[in-house]
Amino acid sequence: MKNARWLVGSCLGISAFVVLPLCIVAFSVFSFDVALWRHLATTVLSEYVLNSLILAVGVGIGTIVVGSTLAYLMVNFDFMGKSVLSWMVLLPLAMPAYIIAYTYTGILDFAGPLQTYLRSSFDWQRGDYWFWDVRSLSGAIVMMILVLYPYVYILARTAFVEQSYSFVKVSKLAGYSRWHHFKRVSLPLARPAILTGASLAMMEALADYGTVAYFGVSTFTTGIFRTWFGMGNIQGAAQLSTLLCMFVLVLLVLEKHSRKDASKYQSRHLSQFSVNKLHGIHSLVVMLVCLLPALLGFVVPFTQLLTWSAQFAEVGDLSSFLALVKNSLVLASVGALVIVGLAVLVSYSKRLANKRVVNTAEQALSLGYAVPGIVIAVGVLIMAGFIDRHLNQLTIAWFDYRPGLVFSGTIAVLVFAYTVRFLSVALQNTETGLQRLPKRLDNAALSLNGSVFRMLRKIHVPLLSGSVISALLLVFVDILKELPATLVLRPFNFNTLAVRAYELASDERLLDAALPAISIVLAGLLPVVLLTRQLNKTSV
């Protein structure tokens, strides 16, 4: 096929280049620093491991309880306000964990409105009462549960919808109550989907930096940052990153195992599905149960951010805020265009070649999204530093000139890190779009002696416009929210909304951090709206 070999070669080259930072981190384990690890083992390593495990397990259990309960109630019951709640329960997806952490700190801290009201109402002083410390490990777990439960909810909802009504009939014949049917039939059938969602939530928890750093919780992500910048040991940071990746790898194996037999639990008789209509107090109780996660995960923090933003607009420096918006929009736009362009190229190569080597390369590219941003930043910076160092050696030898840092600390390196992290997100959309197009289109175009690139430009890209736009939007918002990689790799004196919100919140300037934070949340609402529309098309 004309140009097909060149296309496949490009796909393999892209895959090798994108996966290289992950390989650098993985191979760092062979340069073992005995002194560093002895120091970490006797001081903080056990704390990193224990806190990371507690965080991941706590978030996993919490998202399973909240997400699966919500999914079952929304699928199996009809109650007041269900049509509104069907999209409200997904709104926390637009709220990054580090932003909700800043917000609840302002609400629940000692100087916050809630404790201030309690002290003024009951004439209490410090030490006269106990109040939950949100800036703790338990606080980090709760914050992440509130924004990550939709991972479980979406998959569990689909699993419950795909269960045939014949299961309910059999349960009734067996004398099962609705609760026993849920516990013994519905829940076990939906278990693969629920565990998949929980695994994704746990990986997000392990990858989080902003929340745990702000709360002062020592985990692998904060440990990597301290080893790198506090101790000046990037190789040690890479080795810690390898250890963190082992935890992520375990979760990936569990997630893949949970999906292994998922198709066996799906039903093809969805038309028999029945919904139980609730009235009176029962309808009210179920509505309140479904409303609570959306209320705590989005409405309360969003309202607080709006209040702070209005106050900042009166006294703050809007010109500096507009500069942040410009930087963020330009960076996210460039990154999204590059990533989606590469995703189209890789997906197209897979469609035309369909060889094992291309499929393997595409699967390797999907690893980036499972790896924490701080780990990718370590690998990218080591790679950029290696290139800069050898480039300087060449220019000194040939031209007696030292250019300094050519790649490190540039927008190009930052966009490359985003590519490693988010290429998988774009690939999911472009591959799904291409799979919908019949192969006869390719055969007809190639029979006219057209090249594969002309076929892509004239036929596939126009037909893929919906998938490409969705991919652009999702990657754009992901880049806008990304904190650890941007914080580490951004050029000098270059700030984005996410970085500035983190810096201001770290300085306890929550009022100033509100406007950048709410801008990120508002941008994050766009893919949530698209996702809600897609889910509502599912027959319930």
XYZ file of C-alpha atoms in Angstrom:
540
model
C 0.000 0.000 0.000
C 1.367 3.380 -1.057
C 2.977 5.296 1.855
C 1.701 2.699 4.350
C 5.197 1.580 5.341
C 6.226 5.175 6.003
C 3.093 5.649 8.090
C 3.767 2.527 10.173
C 7.396 3.598 10.639
C 6.239 6.981 11.877
C 3.870 5.297 14.317
C 6.655 3.129 15.727
C 8.995 6.121 15.964
C 6.371 8.168 17.840
C 5.706 5.283 20.203
C 9.390 4.749 20.973
C 9.992 8.466 21.589
C 6.916 8.901 23.795
C 7.601 5.791 25.890
C 11.309 6.696 26.339
C 10.807 8.836 29.512
C 8.968 5.938 31.154
C 11.822 3.596 30.237
C 14.346 6.064 31.705
C 12.489 6.017 35.018
C 12.230 2.226 34.940
C 15.951 1.728 34.216
C 16.948 4.126 36.997
C 16.502 1.232 39.408
C 19.802 -0.223 38.116
C 21.764 2.818 39.341
C 20.956 2.046 42.958
C 22.014 4.767 45.437
C 22.712 2.816 48.633
C 23.283 5.906 50.797
C 20.074 7.551 49.677
C 17.943 4.469 50.207
C 19.504 3.837 53.613
C 18.591 7.395 54.569
C 15.033 7.070 53.195
C 14.519 3.654 54.812
C 15.497 4.942 58.259
C 13.443 8.144 57.995
C 10.455 8.540 55.688
C 10.150 5.567 53.303
C 7.802 3.586 55.545
C 5.631 6.688 55.917
C 5.506 7.132 52.129
C 4.488 3.509 51.605
C 1.945 3.378 54.431
C 0.270 6.696 53.626
C 0.102 5.904 49.907
C -1.466 2.505 50.612
C -3.988 3.930 53.091
C -4.843 6.716 50.652
C -5.362 4.360 47.709
C -7.344 1.765 49.674
C -9.452 4.416 51.410
C -10.301 6.099 48.126
C -11.045 2.732 46.522
C -13.456 1.647 49.259
C -15.105 5.066 49.445
C -15.677 5.364 45.706
C -17.087 1.827 45.591
C -19.612 2.594 48.345
C -20.682 5.977 46.978
C -20.481 5.206 43.254
C -22.179 1.796 43.271
C -24.945 2.951 45.628
C -25.677 5.969 43.459
C -25.631 3.870 40.290
C -28.052 1.289 41.685
C -30.511 3.905 42.925
C -30.399 5.923 39.699
C -30.921 2.848 37.518
C -33.504 0.906 39.500
C -35.740 3.628 40.956
C -37.785 6.526 39.660
C -38.021 9.365 42.189
C -38.499 13.111 42.364
C -35.723 15.140 40.780
C -34.103 12.157 39.048
C -33.772 13.925 35.679
C -31.809 16.774 37.313
C -29.728 14.468 39.511
C -28.751 12.349 36.488
C -26.352 15.110 35.442
C -25.672 16.611 38.872
C -24.008 13.426 40.144
C -21.360 13.784 37.418
C -20.487 17.417 38.176
C -17.701 16.529 40.673
C -15.687 15.265 37.675
C -15.111 18.928 36.817
C -13.660 19.655 40.270
C -9.954 18.711 40.590
C -9.064 17.205 43.956
C -6.540 19.915 44.824
C -9.143 22.650 44.225
C -11.796 21.037 46.403
C -9.083 20.633 49.058
C -8.402 24.391 49.043
C -12.112 25.142 49.231
C -12.971 22.862 52.142
C -9.908 24.074 54.006
C -11.311 27.588 53.796
C -14.726 26.365 54.960
C -13.702 23.941 57.725
C -10.434 25.398 59.046
C -10.208 27.053 62.470
C -10.654 30.528 60.938
C -13.323 29.315 58.501
C -16.984 30.315 58.628
C -18.223 27.062 60.182
C -15.929 26.973 63.210
C -16.208 30.741 63.625
C -19.992 30.402 63.760
C -19.789 27.571 66.315
C -17.468 29.542 68.578
C -19.616 32.677 68.429
C -22.840 30.704 68.992
C -21.664 28.664 71.984
C -18.991 31.020 73.331
C -16.284 28.407 72.771
C -12.547 29.025 72.707
C -9.734 27.018 71.152
C -9.475 23.690 72.976
C -13.070 23.751 74.239
C -14.321 21.519 71.430
C -13.190 18.869 68.976
C -13.447 19.433 65.243
C -12.317 17.221 62.384
C -8.992 18.310 60.898
C -9.556 18.420 57.160
C -5.820 18.902 56.531
C -4.963 15.286 57.274
C -4.725 11.904 55.595
C -8.413 11.246 56.287
C -9.198 14.665 54.818
C -7.282 13.825 51.638
C -9.195 10.546 51.339
C -12.567 12.293 51.724
C -11.664 15.031 49.224
C -10.651 12.463 46.613
C -13.728 10.315 47.197
C -15.942 13.345 46.581
C -14.418 14.007 43.145
C -13.511 10.458 42.047
C -16.682 8.497 42.830
C -18.021 9.201 39.269
C -15.356 6.761 37.967
C -17.216 3.957 39.720
C -20.664 5.456 39.147
C -20.330 5.591 35.347
C -19.142 1.994 34.962
C -21.476 0.600 37.623
C -24.444 2.398 36.065
C -23.717 0.793 32.710
C -23.336 -2.618 34.373
C -26.664 -2.295 36.212
C -28.451 -1.149 33.050
C -27.157 -4.190 31.159
C -28.623 -6.631 33.712
C -31.758 -8.289 32.359
C -35.059 -7.970 34.206
C -35.222 -11.767 34.171
C -32.747 -11.710 37.094
C -35.275 -9.705 39.112
C -38.042 -12.194 38.246
C -35.907 -15.133 39.347
C -35.065 -13.352 42.609
C -38.756 -12.757 43.296
C -39.540 -16.419 42.670
C -36.752 -17.311 45.099
C -38.331 -15.041 47.738
C -35.540 -12.452 47.711
C -36.325 -8.935 48.861
C -35.008 -6.023 46.781
C -32.097 -5.618 49.216
C -31.160 -9.301 48.991
C -31.425 -9.122 45.198
C -28.995 -6.178 45.195
C -26.580 -7.913 47.588
C -26.656 -11.407 46.082
C -27.404 -10.811 42.392
C -26.987 -7.253 41.094
C -23.823 -6.394 42.988
C -21.898 -9.591 42.093
C -22.901 -9.188 38.433
C -21.651 -5.595 38.421
C -18.474 -6.388 40.390
C -16.073 -6.351 37.379
C -17.214 -2.870 36.348
C -17.148 -1.577 39.928
C -13.624 -2.868 40.528
C -12.464 -1.330 37.250
C -13.805 2.069 38.307
C -12.275 1.725 41.774
C -8.889 0.822 40.259
C -8.978 3.967 38.124
C -9.875 6.073 41.172
C -7.037 4.499 43.174
C -4.550 5.249 40.393
C -5.709 8.874 40.394
C -5.234 8.971 44.163
C -1.682 7.631 43.903
C -0.926 10.166 41.158
C -2.248 13.160 43.106
C 0.247 15.771 44.239
C -1.662 19.002 44.883
C -4.013 17.664 47.568
C -1.480 15.702 49.615
C 1.140 18.444 49.335
C -1.323 21.095 50.498
C -2.535 18.918 53.372
C 1.024 18.042 54.397
C 0.543 14.301 53.887
C 3.727 12.392 53.011
C 3.129 10.100 50.031
C 5.240 8.912 47.121
C 4.406 11.963 45.004
C 5.448 14.444 47.702
C 8.488 12.276 48.475
C 9.599 12.361 44.839
C 9.296 16.140 44.835
C 11.274 16.497 48.101
C 14.011 14.107 46.979
C 14.336 15.982 43.710
C 14.210 19.594 44.877
C 14.972 19.297 48.584
C 17.895 16.880 48.331
C 18.901 17.763 44.761
C 18.927 14.093 43.792
C 17.041 13.551 40.548
C 18.313 9.967 40.274
C 16.869 9.192 43.700
C 13.606 10.797 42.626
C 13.594 8.538 39.571
C 14.098 5.474 41.770
C 11.241 6.518 44.044
C 9.177 6.993 40.886
C 9.954 3.414 39.907
C 8.681 2.203 43.274
C 5.485 4.218 42.827
C 5.044 2.750 39.343
C 5.135 -0.740 40.883
C 2.073 0.167 42.932
C 0.383 1.501 39.799
C 1.352 -1.661 37.902
C -0.362 -3.804 40.544
C -3.526 -1.723 40.113
C -3.300 -2.066 36.320
C -3.064 -5.850 36.639
C -6.050 -5.900 39.001
C -8.019 -3.624 36.668
C -7.268 -5.837 33.670
C -8.190 -8.951 35.650
C -11.495 -7.397 36.722
C -12.391 -6.735 33.064
C -11.433 -10.231 31.926
C -14.890 -11.806 32.144
C -16.962 -8.616 32.142
C -18.695 -9.487 28.847
C -20.159 -12.650 30.396
C -22.233 -10.511 32.751
C -23.866 -8.383 30.043
C -27.404 -8.960 28.854
C -28.774 -8.467 25.357
C -32.380 -8.152 26.538
C -32.374 -4.576 27.770
C -35.983 -3.949 26.683
C -37.202 -6.036 29.628
C -35.664 -3.638 32.130
C -38.067 -2.312 34.786
C -37.816 0.705 37.108
C -39.536 0.853 40.498
C -41.391 4.164 40.948
C -41.131 5.645 44.453
C -43.572 8.009 46.159
C -43.732 10.102 49.294
C -41.064 9.766 51.958
C -39.246 6.974 50.104
C -38.836 9.176 47.038
C -37.579 12.042 49.200
C -35.037 9.866 51.035
C -33.583 8.414 47.817
C -33.415 11.892 46.284
C -31.480 13.223 49.305
C -29.080 10.255 49.218
C -28.346 10.890 45.529
C -28.109 14.643 46.057
C -25.581 14.512 48.910
C -22.471 13.488 46.886
C -23.201 16.106 44.218
C -23.851 18.702 46.908
C -20.598 18.023 48.759
C -18.517 17.256 45.674
C -19.540 20.238 43.563
C -22.300 22.594 44.733
C -20.782 23.586 48.115
C -17.180 24.120 46.884
C -18.357 25.808 43.675
C -20.544 28.218 45.638
C -17.645 29.038 47.949
C -15.343 29.624 44.981
C -17.934 31.938 43.421
C -18.120 33.921 46.663
C -14.352 34.258 46.919
C -14.047 35.110 43.215
C -16.576 37.929 43.547
C -14.562 39.372 46.439
C -11.300 39.013 44.510
C -12.808 40.743 41.445
C -13.387 43.828 43.585
C -9.884 44.105 45.022
C -7.647 41.778 42.978
C -5.294 42.301 40.051
C -7.352 41.217 37.048
C -4.538 41.955 34.580
C -2.323 39.250 36.129
C -5.285 36.883 36.073
C -5.839 37.520 32.354
C -2.147 36.766 31.748
C -2.627 33.413 33.496
C -5.672 32.698 31.333
C -3.689 33.508 28.179
C -0.766 31.259 29.190
C -3.092 28.399 30.110
C -5.207 28.641 26.958
C -2.191 28.827 24.639
C -0.432 25.928 26.372
C -3.549 23.733 26.471
C -4.436 24.554 22.845
C -0.961 23.764 21.500
C -0.754 20.595 23.572
C -4.209 19.414 22.489
C -3.494 20.007 18.784
C -0.159 18.153 18.942
C -1.544 15.233 20.951
C -4.699 14.746 18.886
C -2.697 15.027 15.653
C -0.384 12.244 16.834
C -3.372 10.192 18.005
C -4.982 10.394 14.563
C -1.704 9.307 12.954
C -1.258 6.335 15.323
C -4.896 5.227 15.051
C -4.739 5.508 11.264
C -1.566 3.397 11.171
C -3.268 0.732 13.253
C -6.292 0.738 10.937
C -4.225 0.345 7.759
C -1.531 -2.048 8.969
C -3.227 -3.940 11.803
C 0.068 -5.658 12.575
C 1.086 -7.010 15.941
C 3.998 -4.572 16.208
C 1.671 -1.588 15.613
C -0.876 -2.902 18.118
C 1.889 -3.391 20.688
C 3.164 0.139 20.088
C -0.346 1.537 20.544
C -0.776 -0.363 23.821
C 2.565 0.979 25.053
C 1.337 4.522 24.412
C -1.632 3.852 26.679
C 0.659 3.375 29.679
C 1.289 7.108 30.022
C -2.129 7.935 31.434
C -1.669 5.388 34.218
C 1.665 6.915 35.269
C 1.562 9.893 37.690
C 2.457 13.271 36.225
C 5.353 13.751 38.645
C 6.911 10.466 37.445
C 6.619 11.535 33.811
C 8.169 14.895 34.715
C 11.189 13.111 36.228
C 11.724 10.999 33.113
C 11.243 13.922 30.717
C 13.642 16.166 32.637
C 16.360 13.473 32.741
C 15.883 12.962 28.996
C 15.981 16.717 28.225
C 19.031 17.207 30.457
C 20.871 14.372 28.696
C 20.152 15.906 25.273
C 21.154 19.402 26.410
C 24.384 18.165 27.993
C 25.538 16.296 24.893
C 24.386 19.069 22.577
C 26.545 21.533 24.513
C 29.506 19.168 24.261
C 29.090 19.009 20.482
C 28.731 22.770 19.993
C 31.805 23.428 22.179
C 33.856 20.887 20.230
C 32.712 22.091 16.796
C 32.022 25.831 17.227
C 33.511 26.696 20.650
C 30.039 27.845 21.695
C 27.875 26.798 24.654
C 24.118 27.341 23.987
C 23.121 26.360 27.535
C 19.724 24.801 28.159
C 18.095 24.331 24.771
C 15.235 21.996 25.676
C 15.049 21.923 29.479
C 12.636 24.467 30.886
C 10.886 25.148 27.582
C 7.313 24.922 26.354
C 8.381 22.150 23.958
C 9.454 19.872 26.832
C 6.234 20.641 28.702
C 4.113 19.763 25.648
C 6.137 16.552 25.257
C 5.348 15.610 28.878
C 1.662 16.250 28.199
C 1.937 14.012 25.141
C 3.317 11.155 27.240
C 0.582 11.683 29.830
C -2.519 12.291 27.711
C -1.965 10.624 24.330
C -3.990 7.656 25.583
C -7.020 9.924 26.157
C -6.954 11.108 22.549
C -6.329 7.588 21.208
C -9.491 6.267 22.840
C -11.574 8.800 20.911
C -9.827 8.557 17.539
C -9.769 4.764 17.547
C -13.447 4.581 18.459
C -14.250 6.993 15.633
C -12.246 5.031 13.064
C -13.835 1.751 14.120
C -17.228 3.167 13.170
C -16.098 3.769 9.577
C -16.533 0.746 7.265
C -13.454 -0.695 5.602
C -15.093 -0.418 2.186
C -14.387 3.323 2.281
C -10.656 2.563 2.358
C -10.926 0.018 -0.447
C -12.897 2.411 -2.653
C -10.437 5.257 -2.106
C -7.352 3.111 -2.686
C -8.854 1.627 -5.854
C -8.695 5.158 -7.329
C -4.902 5.172 -6.808
C -5.105 7.642 -3.951
C -2.394 7.844 -1.317
C -3.118 6.977 2.288
C -2.512 10.586 3.335
C -4.941 11.937 0.757
C -7.499 9.372 1.906
C -6.969 10.512 5.489
C -7.323 14.202 4.583
C -10.256 13.918 2.199
C -12.310 11.081 3.715
C -11.407 10.047 7.245
C -10.718 13.415 8.901
C -14.083 14.933 7.823
C -15.919 11.814 9.005
C -13.920 11.821 12.245
C -14.726 15.445 13.097
C -16.933 14.514 16.073
C -14.337 12.190 17.612
C -11.505 14.643 16.957
C -13.399 17.516 18.587
C -14.201 15.338 21.616
C -10.528 14.335 21.891
C -9.404 17.964 21.589
C -11.808 19.023 24.312
C -10.860 16.240 26.737
C -7.106 16.736 26.275
C -7.481 20.522 26.501
C -9.212 20.264 29.890
C -6.769 17.618 31.168
C -3.821 19.872 30.348
C -5.573 22.825 31.958
C -5.963 20.827 35.204
C -2.546 19.127 35.206
C -0.494 20.333 38.168
C 2.659 18.280 39.014
C 4.140 18.048 35.506
C 3.431 21.737 34.828
C 4.797 22.766 38.221
C 8.100 20.983 37.581
C 8.695 21.506 33.851
C 7.254 24.978 33.131
C 9.629 27.659 31.836
C 11.006 30.188 34.287
C 8.505 32.893 35.251
C 5.715 31.102 33.330
C 2.562 30.391 35.309
C -0.718 28.697 34.474
C -4.056 28.738 36.265
C -3.341 25.419 37.999
C 0.154 26.394 39.148
C -0.917 29.835 40.334
C -3.898 28.443 42.240
C -1.557 25.958 43.957
C 1.015 28.643 44.811
C -1.570 31.040 46.238
C -3.304 28.302 48.228
C 0.058 27.120 49.596
C 0.615 30.684 50.841
C -2.861 30.517 52.483
C -4.137 33.170 50.058
C -7.328 31.250 49.355
C -9.248 34.356 48.299
C -6.678 35.104 45.588
C -6.614 31.455 44.482
C -10.372 31.347 43.933
C -10.526 32.959 40.480
C -7.872 30.711 38.861
C -9.473 27.697 40.558
C -13.015 28.430 39.413
C -11.764 29.050 35.864
C -10.383 25.495 35.798
C -13.663 24.139 37.170
C -15.740 25.995 34.571
C -13.552 24.625 31.766
C -13.923 21.144 33.226
C -17.708 21.358 32.943
C -17.563 21.074 29.142
C -16.566 17.372 28.926
C -18.921 16.599 31.823
C -21.834 17.964 29.778
C -20.799 15.805 26.810
C -20.465 12.742 29.031
C -23.866 13.353 30.618
C -25.546 13.571 27.224
C -23.898 10.314 26.183
C -24.976 8.500 29.345
C -28.547 9.783 29.101
C -28.837 8.151 25.678
C -28.585 4.784 27.427
C -32.003 3.247 27.928
C -32.760 2.931 31.620
